[in-house]
Amino acid sequence: AVIVTTPQELSFADVVRGIDMFDSVNVPCIAVVENMAYYEVDTVAPAVVAQPDLEVVKAQFRDELTMFADNNGGQSDNEQIEKLTAALLDIVQRTEQPPPPAPTKEKIQIFGKGHLQRLAGQYGIENTFSMPLVNDIAKNGDSGNPYILEHPDTPQSETYRELARSVIKEVSKAKHTQNANRPNVSYDQDSHIIRYDDESIKPAVLRRGCKCAVCVEEMSGKQILDPGDVDEMIRPVMWGPTGNYALSIEWSDGHSSLYPYKKIRTLIEEQKVKDLKEANDEGDGYDMVPL
């Protein structure tokens, strides 16, 4: 399934229900498209007028005056003065000016910053696309003439092509690999660890790594969950895949978490580094023995 949404908070809630619904009938969500993500306006920086080098201009004026006097025996009249003035103005006009600044595109997020990153982080959906508000897209949709055919060279058409390539790739992957990419996850009660393929992680470490809206503030990314509030003996009660890229876990403290497989792998690697550092710190200690 390809989920199509808009940046508003209410739309995010609908997306979550849609993903859960598709997952309940074993239909993986392979991409998310956020329509009306932003509106582009042309902005042009104020032109900077370069001032000519006055010393250079003065030298050029002096050369012109000298040539004028030499060619006219030191005499001048009004007509000659006009010619001289035109020549001097031509020097100034020939002074090289910088090209005008090129217009740039400014993205105005009318409906907020959206939730693509949140969806990617929470559900592990890797293919996310933003589509701006474009008048021609609406016109082509109403006329029945595909936008990509009438405007093939625009950035929006390239986004449509990238979306199509992603869908083809994910459908092919799902068809030929099925569950091959999903890791084997189990809970070992005796050793109180969660086994993840050939690796393992402590339940408390995984619980503290939850990035849901209850545990982490969405706008700032600030941690809400106090790691000290997580009991070391917390355990998973139920777990299972959500789509192709994430694992959902019901914890013994009543909390529900959703972890992209990549996030679990990252937590495992971080725990390895931490354990190695602690082991090295312990090995650096020594006993003081009197001589």
XYZ file of C-alpha atoms in Angstrom:
291
model
C 0.000 0.000 0.000
C 1.056 3.597 -0.632
C -0.232 5.955 2.052
C -1.183 9.456 0.863
C -1.504 12.111 3.539
C -1.198 15.840 4.292
C 0.921 17.655 6.905
C -1.824 18.260 9.489
C -1.764 16.431 12.825
C -5.206 14.928 12.203
C -3.911 13.396 8.974
C -1.079 11.730 10.895
C -3.633 10.039 13.155
C -5.452 8.764 10.038
C -2.175 7.453 8.617
C -1.485 5.503 11.798
C -4.930 3.902 11.637
C -4.420 3.148 7.952
C -1.070 1.456 8.556
C -2.566 -0.611 11.383
C -5.527 -1.584 9.201
C -3.347 -2.677 6.288
C -1.070 -4.577 8.632
C -4.045 -6.453 10.096
C -4.798 -7.874 6.626
C -1.083 -8.510 5.921
C -0.682 -5.670 3.386
C 2.677 -3.920 3.901
C 2.890 -0.138 3.585
C 5.817 0.553 1.268
C 5.689 4.336 0.790
C 4.147 7.535 2.098
C 3.337 10.584 -0.037
C 2.638 13.884 1.692
C 0.555 16.178 -0.500
C 0.379 19.956 0.009
C 3.667 19.728 1.896
C 4.728 23.256 0.936
C 4.250 26.087 -1.529
C 7.169 27.454 -3.539
C 7.607 31.168 -4.219
C 10.343 32.881 -6.199
C 12.604 35.117 -4.159
C 15.211 37.442 -5.624
C 17.937 38.953 -3.519
C 18.304 42.736 -3.910
C 20.742 43.570 -6.664
C 24.116 44.858 -5.531
C 25.342 47.646 -7.779
C 29.094 47.517 -8.073
C 30.834 50.887 -7.946
C 33.524 51.388 -10.596
C 37.108 51.862 -9.477
C 37.393 55.657 -9.399
C 41.140 55.661 -9.867
C 40.796 53.567 -13.006
C 38.033 55.827 -14.339
C 40.091 58.945 -13.612
C 43.053 57.503 -15.475
C 40.858 56.656 -18.444
C 39.364 60.182 -18.406
C 42.879 61.625 -18.334
C 43.921 59.546 -21.340
C 40.859 60.669 -23.294
C 41.513 64.347 -22.459
C 45.133 64.042 -23.503
C 44.202 62.411 -26.803
C 41.522 65.069 -27.331
C 43.974 67.944 -26.784
C 46.679 66.365 -28.954
C 44.267 65.812 -31.812
C 42.840 69.342 -31.668
C 45.959 71.474 -31.127
C 44.918 72.347 -27.603
C 41.757 74.080 -28.852
C 38.179 72.997 -28.189
C 34.646 74.102 -28.930
C 31.165 73.097 -27.754
C 30.740 70.406 -30.370
C 34.056 68.902 -29.445
C 33.189 69.062 -25.744
C 29.970 67.151 -26.433
C 31.933 64.501 -28.261
C 34.384 64.307 -25.387
C 31.578 63.983 -22.857
C 29.995 61.165 -24.860
C 33.335 59.379 -24.983
C 33.756 59.702 -21.213
C 30.217 58.428 -20.563
C 30.899 55.504 -22.825
C 33.870 54.585 -20.635
C 31.655 54.510 -17.559
C 28.958 52.512 -19.347
C 31.486 49.943 -20.471
C 32.476 49.309 -16.863
C 31.608 45.649 -16.229
C 28.576 45.136 -14.027
C 27.783 41.871 -12.193
C 24.872 39.818 -13.561
C 21.584 40.160 -11.693
C 21.081 37.543 -8.955
C 19.224 34.433 -10.043
C 15.826 33.840 -8.434
C 15.659 31.140 -5.769
C 12.786 29.019 -4.518
C 11.520 29.478 -0.975
C 9.429 26.668 0.522
C 6.535 27.910 2.638
C 4.998 25.153 4.763
C 1.430 26.409 4.959
C 0.122 23.442 6.957
C 3.170 22.848 9.148
C 6.325 20.799 8.742
C 4.496 17.475 8.294
C 5.230 14.037 9.680
C 7.345 12.206 7.107
C 10.345 11.915 9.417
C 8.140 10.779 12.255
C 6.607 8.063 10.074
C 10.008 6.957 8.844
C 11.390 6.813 12.383
C 8.383 5.198 14.031
C 7.326 2.720 11.350
C 10.532 2.264 9.395
C 8.932 3.311 6.098
C 11.947 4.270 4.014
C 10.207 5.643 0.909
C 8.744 9.039 1.794
C 7.909 11.795 -0.684
C 6.768 15.413 -0.397
C 4.614 17.017 -3.082
C 4.125 20.790 -3.099
C 1.012 22.761 -3.918
C 1.203 23.213 -7.710
C -1.673 24.660 -9.729
C -0.934 22.532 -12.791
C -1.135 19.290 -10.819
C -4.713 20.119 -9.810
C -5.609 21.220 -13.355
C -4.207 18.067 -14.923
C -5.964 15.931 -12.357
C -9.310 17.546 -13.195
C -8.747 17.279 -16.954
C -7.657 13.638 -16.824
C -4.356 14.370 -18.557
C -1.498 13.114 -16.337
C 0.712 15.927 -15.081
C 3.869 13.918 -15.761
C 3.018 13.663 -19.483
C 2.341 17.361 -19.947
C 5.217 18.534 -17.704
C 7.845 15.768 -17.920
C 10.858 17.881 -16.960
C 9.658 19.406 -13.686
C 10.950 18.387 -10.227
C 7.437 17.175 -9.361
C 7.419 14.786 -12.329
C 10.767 13.405 -11.183
C 9.248 12.812 -7.737
C 6.431 10.830 -9.364
C 8.979 8.751 -11.274
C 10.979 8.124 -8.110
C 7.797 7.036 -6.337
C 7.017 4.604 -9.169
C 10.533 3.156 -9.043
C 10.249 2.685 -5.289
C 6.911 0.898 -5.586
C 8.278 -1.444 -8.260
C 11.343 -2.205 -6.135
C 9.366 -2.854 -2.937
C 6.725 -4.996 -4.650
C 9.455 -7.062 -6.311
C 11.226 -7.418 -2.984
C 8.044 -8.526 -1.228
C 7.223 -10.995 -4.006
C 10.585 -12.726 -4.124
C 11.795 -12.513 -0.533
C 8.527 -12.535 1.421
C 9.630 -12.713 5.080
C 13.304 -13.322 4.373
C 14.286 -9.797 5.426
C 12.472 -9.955 8.749
C 14.732 -10.857 11.664
C 13.918 -13.651 14.088
C 12.911 -12.098 17.403
C 12.318 -14.038 20.609
C 12.447 -13.564 24.366
C 14.643 -15.814 26.494
C 13.052 -15.857 29.962
C 15.922 -17.750 31.610
C 18.604 -15.230 30.635
C 16.139 -12.316 30.468
C 17.270 -11.078 27.054
C 15.603 -10.435 23.712
C 17.249 -12.397 20.929
C 17.461 -10.628 17.559
C 18.808 -13.069 14.960
C 22.331 -13.824 16.222
C 22.418 -10.782 18.502
C 20.745 -9.961 21.802
C 19.608 -6.932 23.759
C 18.345 -6.362 27.279
C 14.591 -5.632 27.453
C 15.167 -2.520 29.584
C 17.612 -1.103 27.016
C 15.101 -1.625 24.217
C 12.245 -0.164 26.275
C 14.297 2.978 27.018
C 14.936 3.341 23.285
C 11.254 3.810 22.461
C 10.706 6.924 20.310
C 6.906 7.135 20.389
C 5.125 10.410 21.133
C 4.662 9.379 24.781
C 8.406 8.835 25.277
C 9.880 11.601 23.097
C 8.572 15.119 22.460
C 7.806 15.304 18.755
C 8.702 18.918 18.000
C 11.944 19.207 19.973
C 13.052 15.572 20.147
C 13.456 15.971 23.924
C 13.341 12.742 25.904
C 10.171 12.539 28.015
C 10.735 9.049 29.362
C 13.087 8.996 32.348
C 15.410 6.009 31.812
C 15.462 5.511 35.574
C 11.722 4.839 35.537
C 12.208 1.684 33.456
C 12.530 -1.399 35.655
C 15.500 -3.599 34.774
C 13.181 -6.612 34.997
C 10.688 -5.280 32.446
C 9.818 -7.908 29.827
C 7.954 -8.127 26.535
C 4.480 -9.646 26.805
C 3.599 -9.741 23.099
C 5.541 -8.899 19.966
C 5.205 -9.199 16.236
C 6.068 -7.531 12.915
C 4.287 -4.422 11.711
C 4.602 -4.238 7.930
C 7.985 -5.096 6.480
C 10.208 -2.821 8.496
C 9.117 -2.607 12.129
C 8.496 -4.659 15.279
C 5.689 -3.890 17.730
C 6.068 -4.862 21.387
C 3.615 -4.876 24.292
C 5.569 -4.418 27.534
C 4.858 -5.676 31.024
C 4.494 -2.055 32.199
C 1.494 -1.637 29.871
C 3.322 0.458 27.288
C 3.222 -0.300 23.542
C 6.314 0.404 21.423
C 7.060 0.273 17.736
C 10.669 -0.150 16.593
C 12.006 -0.064 13.035
C 14.369 -2.996 12.609
C 17.158 -0.534 11.830
C 16.560 1.165 15.177
C 16.861 -2.131 17.065
C 20.117 -2.873 15.245
C 21.413 0.581 16.191
C 20.514 0.070 19.864
C 22.324 -3.283 19.848
C 25.475 -1.722 18.392
C 25.335 1.177 20.890
C 24.999 -1.298 23.757
C 28.034 -3.227 22.490
C 30.126 -0.058 22.488
C 28.943 0.855 25.979
C 29.663 -2.621 27.352
C 33.132 -2.623 25.774
C 33.936 0.773 27.260
C 32.811 -0.326 30.717
C 34.920 -3.501 30.423
C 37.970 -1.444 29.430
C 37.417 0.979 32.319
C 37.287 -1.923 34.764
C 40.468 -3.402 33.280
C 42.360 -0.146 33.848
C 42.044 -0.468 37.628
C 44.820 -1.929 39.780
C 45.494 -2.669 43.429
C 48.074 -0.721 45.457
C 50.528 -3.248 46.932
C 53.001 -1.973 49.577
C 56.667 -2.673 48.863
